[in-house]
PDB file of C-alpha atoms in Angstrom:
ATOM      1  CA  UNK K   1      -0.038   0.117   0.056  1.00 77.00           C
ATOM      2  CA  UNK K   2       1.259   3.288   0.977  1.00 81.00           C
ATOM      3  CA  UNK K   3       4.529   2.478   2.380  1.00 84.00           C
ATOM      4  CA  UNK K   4       5.800   1.005  -1.160  1.00 88.00           C
ATOM      5  CA  UNK K   5       4.737   4.167  -3.006  1.00 90.00           C
ATOM      6  CA  UNK K   6       7.010   6.630  -4.782  1.00 88.00           C
ATOM      7  CA  UNK K   7       6.503   9.991  -3.231  1.00 87.00           C
ATOM      8  CA  UNK K   8       5.086  12.631  -5.155  1.00 84.00           C
ATOM      9  CA  UNK K   9       6.835  15.786  -6.341  1.00 79.00           C
ATOM     10  CA  UNK K  10       8.068  17.784  -3.308  1.00 77.00           C
ATOM     11  CA  UNK K  11       6.537  15.374  -0.843  1.00 83.00           C
ATOM     12  CA  UNK K  12       7.582  12.759   1.273  1.00 86.00           C
ATOM     13  CA  UNK K  13       4.129  10.784   0.931  1.00 90.00           C
ATOM     14  CA  UNK K  14       2.990   9.049  -2.129  1.00 90.00           C
ATOM     15  CA  UNK K  15      -0.884   9.564  -3.301  1.00 91.00           C
ATOM     16  CA  UNK K  16      -2.523   7.302  -0.931  1.00 93.00           C
ATOM     17  CA  UNK K  17      -0.989   8.885   2.147  1.00 93.00           C
ATOM     18  CA  UNK K  18      -1.549  12.146   0.641  1.00 92.00           C
ATOM     19  CA  UNK K  19      -4.986  12.008   0.152  1.00 93.00           C
ATOM     20  CA  UNK K  20      -5.609  10.328   3.785  1.00 95.00           C
ATOM     21  CA  UNK K  21      -3.233  13.182   5.538  1.00 94.00           C
ATOM     22  CA  UNK K  22      -5.680  15.751   3.152  1.00 94.00           C
ATOM     23  CA  UNK K  23      -8.890  13.942   3.998  1.00 96.00           C
ATOM     24  CA  UNK K  24      -8.128  13.966   8.015  1.00 96.00           C
ATOM     25  CA  UNK K  25      -7.125  17.605   8.020  1.00 95.00           C
ATOM     26  CA  UNK K  26      -9.867  18.503   6.252  1.00 94.00           C
ATOM     27  CA  UNK K  27     -12.377  16.555   8.774  1.00 95.00           C
ATOM     28  CA  UNK K  28     -10.662  18.317  11.293  1.00 94.00           C
ATOM     29  CA  UNK K  29     -10.668  21.916  10.157  1.00 91.00           C
ATOM     30  CA  UNK K  30     -14.444  21.525   9.018  1.00 90.00           C
ATOM     31  CA  UNK K  31     -15.209  20.289  12.778  1.00 91.00           C
ATOM     32  CA  UNK K  32     -13.703  22.852  14.337  1.00 91.00           C
ATOM     33  CA  UNK K  33     -16.358  25.953  15.530  1.00 88.00           C
ATOM     34  CA  UNK K  34     -13.359  28.328  15.953  1.00 85.00           C
ATOM     35  CA  UNK K  35     -11.781  27.583  12.883  1.00 88.00           C
ATOM     36  CA  UNK K  36     -10.293  31.163  11.803  1.00 87.00           C
ATOM     37  CA  UNK K  37     -11.978  31.194   8.076  1.00 88.00           C
ATOM     38  CA  UNK K  38     -15.487  30.313   9.562  1.00 86.00           C
ATOM     39  CA  UNK K  39     -17.568  33.351   9.267  1.00 85.00           C
ATOM     40  CA  UNK K  40     -18.245  35.389  12.506  1.00 85.00           C
ATOM     41  CA  UNK K  41     -14.984  34.369  13.958  1.00 86.00           C
ATOM     42  CA  UNK K  42     -12.770  37.098  12.930  1.00 90.00           C
ATOM     43  CA  UNK K  43     -13.815  40.150  11.149  1.00 92.00           C
ATOM     44  CA  UNK K  44     -12.181  40.741   7.399  1.00 92.00           C
ATOM     45  CA  UNK K  45      -9.164  43.081   8.584  1.00 94.00           C
ATOM     46  CA  UNK K  46      -8.302  40.379  10.962  1.00 93.00           C
ATOM     47  CA  UNK K  47      -8.981  37.925   8.501  1.00 92.00           C
ATOM     48  CA  UNK K  48      -6.355  39.597   5.839  1.00 93.00           C
ATOM     49  CA  UNK K  49      -3.954  39.805   8.608  1.00 93.00           C
ATOM     50  CA  UNK K  50      -3.816  35.994   9.652  1.00 91.00           C
ATOM     51  CA  UNK K  51      -4.320  34.699   5.764  1.00 91.00           C
ATOM     52  CA  UNK K  52      -0.705  36.757   5.111  1.00 92.00           C
ATOM     53  CA  UNK K  53       0.944  35.515   7.937  1.00 89.00           C
ATOM     54  CA  UNK K  54       3.398  32.694   7.343  1.00 85.00           C
ATOM     55  CA  UNK K  55       4.894  30.081   9.265  1.00 83.00           C
ATOM     56  CA  UNK K  56       8.282  31.977   9.405  1.00 82.00           C
ATOM     57  CA  UNK K  57       6.719  34.938  11.023  1.00 85.00           C
ATOM     58  CA  UNK K  58       5.259  33.047  13.711  1.00 86.00           C
ATOM     59  CA  UNK K  59       8.714  31.343  14.364  1.00 84.00           C
ATOM     60  CA  UNK K  60      10.109  34.834  14.484  1.00 84.00           C
ATOM     61  CA  UNK K  61       8.096  36.442  16.822  1.00 86.00           C
ATOM     62  CA  UNK K  62       8.796  33.546  19.083  1.00 89.00           C
ATOM     63  CA  UNK K  63      12.332  33.001  18.583  1.00 86.00           C
ATOM     64  CA  UNK K  64      14.855  35.660  20.393  1.00 86.00           C
ATOM     65  CA  UNK K  65      16.972  37.803  18.356  1.00 84.00           C
ATOM     66  CA  UNK K  66      15.912  36.143  15.235  1.00 80.00           C
ATOM     67  CA  UNK K  67      13.695  37.909  12.245  1.00 80.00           C
ATOM     68  CA  UNK K  68      11.792  36.580   9.547  1.00 78.00           C
ATOM     69  CA  UNK K  69      14.610  37.521   7.127  1.00 80.00           C
ATOM     70  CA  UNK K  70      17.008  35.417   8.980  1.00 79.00           C
ATOM     71  CA  UNK K  71      14.979  32.111   8.013  1.00 76.00           C
ATOM     72  CA  UNK K  72      14.916  30.379   4.961  1.00 73.00           C
ATOM     73  CA  UNK K  73      11.698  31.056   2.852  1.00 70.00           C
ATOM     74  CA  UNK K  74      11.067  27.898   2.146  1.00 70.00           C
ATOM     75  CA  UNK K  75      12.399  26.097   5.596  1.00 67.00           C
ATOM     76  CA  UNK K  76       9.801  23.098   5.500  1.00 69.00           C
ATOM     77  CA  UNK K  77       9.839  22.768   1.407  1.00 70.00           C
ATOM     78  CA  UNK K  78      11.395  19.419   0.247  1.00 70.00           C
ATOM     79  CA  UNK K  79      13.541  20.845  -2.695  1.00 75.00           C
ATOM     80  CA  UNK K  80      14.601  19.284  -5.826  1.00 83.00           C
ATOM     81  CA  UNK K  81      18.389  18.484  -5.096  1.00 86.00           C
ATOM     82  CA  UNK K  82      20.381  16.367  -7.651  1.00 91.00           C
ATOM     83  CA  UNK K  83      22.368  13.009  -6.170  1.00 92.00           C
ATOM     84  CA  UNK K  84      26.201  13.465  -5.315  1.00 94.00           C
ATOM     85  CA  UNK K  85      28.274  10.651  -5.154  1.00 94.00           C
ATOM     86  CA  UNK K  86      32.051  10.099  -4.148  1.00 94.00           C
ATOM     87  CA  UNK K  87      34.922   9.296  -6.553  1.00 93.00           C
ATOM     88  CA  UNK K  88      35.638   5.785  -7.347  1.00 93.00           C
ATOM     89  CA  UNK K  89      37.462   3.885  -4.395  1.00 92.00           C
ATOM     90  CA  UNK K  90      40.684   1.871  -5.085  1.00 91.00           C
ATOM     91  CA  UNK K  91      40.148  -1.612  -6.719  1.00 87.00           C
ATOM     92  CA  UNK K  92      40.001  -4.287  -3.913  1.00 85.00           C
ATOM     93  CA  UNK K  93      41.845  -7.451  -3.923  1.00 84.00           C
ATOM     94  CA  UNK K  94      41.446  -9.922  -6.756  1.00 83.00           C
ATOM     95  CA  UNK K  95      38.729 -12.554  -5.807  1.00 79.00           C
ATOM     96  CA  UNK K  96      40.897 -15.513  -7.310  1.00 78.00           C
ATOM     97  CA  UNK K  97      44.588 -16.370  -7.620  1.00 74.00           C
ATOM     98  CA  UNK K  98      44.407 -17.174 -11.248  1.00 70.00           C
ATOM     99  CA  UNK K  99      41.933 -16.525 -14.156  1.00 74.00           C
ATOM    100  CA  UNK K 100      38.526 -15.108 -14.145  1.00 79.00           C
ATOM    101  CA  UNK K 101      39.040 -13.317 -10.779  1.00 81.00           C
ATOM    102  CA  UNK K 102      37.070 -10.072 -10.148  1.00 84.00           C
ATOM    103  CA  UNK K 103      38.147  -6.700  -8.592  1.00 85.00           C
ATOM    104  CA  UNK K 104      35.921  -4.584  -7.449  1.00 88.00           C
ATOM    105  CA  UNK K 105      35.525  -0.520  -6.474  1.00 91.00           C
ATOM    106  CA  UNK K 106      32.777   1.739  -5.215  1.00 92.00           C
ATOM    107  CA  UNK K 107      31.195   4.759  -4.974  1.00 93.00           C
ATOM    108  CA  UNK K 108      29.219   6.040  -1.832  1.00 93.00           C
ATOM    109  CA  UNK K 109      26.149   8.579  -2.083  1.00 93.00           C
ATOM    110  CA  UNK K 110      26.953  11.894  -0.702  1.00 93.00           C
ATOM    111  CA  UNK K 111      23.792  13.645  -0.866  1.00 89.00           C
ATOM    112  CA  UNK K 112      20.799  11.264  -2.306  1.00 89.00           C
ATOM    113  CA  UNK K 113      18.299  12.828  -4.951  1.00 88.00           C
ATOM    114  CA  UNK K 114      15.543  14.564  -3.525  1.00 83.00           C
ATOM    115  CA  UNK K 115      11.995  15.773  -5.208  1.00 78.00           C
ATOM    116  CA  UNK K 116      12.741  15.917  -9.003  1.00 81.00           C
ATOM    117  CA  UNK K 117      16.522  16.194  -8.703  1.00 87.00           C
ATOM    118  CA  UNK K 118      18.957  13.981 -11.063  1.00 91.00           C
ATOM    119  CA  UNK K 119      18.899  10.425  -9.784  1.00 91.00           C
ATOM    120  CA  UNK K 120      21.994   8.628  -8.645  1.00 91.00           C
ATOM    121  CA  UNK K 121      24.074   7.048 -11.309  1.00 88.00           C
TER     122      UNK K 121
END
């Protein structure tokens, strides 16, 4: 099921878990009598102020000596990042003392692919 799905673009979840989480948050919002967008909870000016507030604004207001400009604009989004691998290792010892032996060498993934970044070779 959901654990076997590939994540959708800029997400940690595949389509099934994304749908489940979306439905859960929608149900939670719709059942909350004090949800800020319900009519009568806030006036138009207050609602506009709330809708223009970003998560980094809230963090900056609650962290000492940090302003919103000090924080990354998309701190909680998964960015596209290309895979980065190390150079090839030295060849290992031969697997046989004569004929048909094999030597191997490896590379290590330093930065795995995220989002729509280039895959590892």
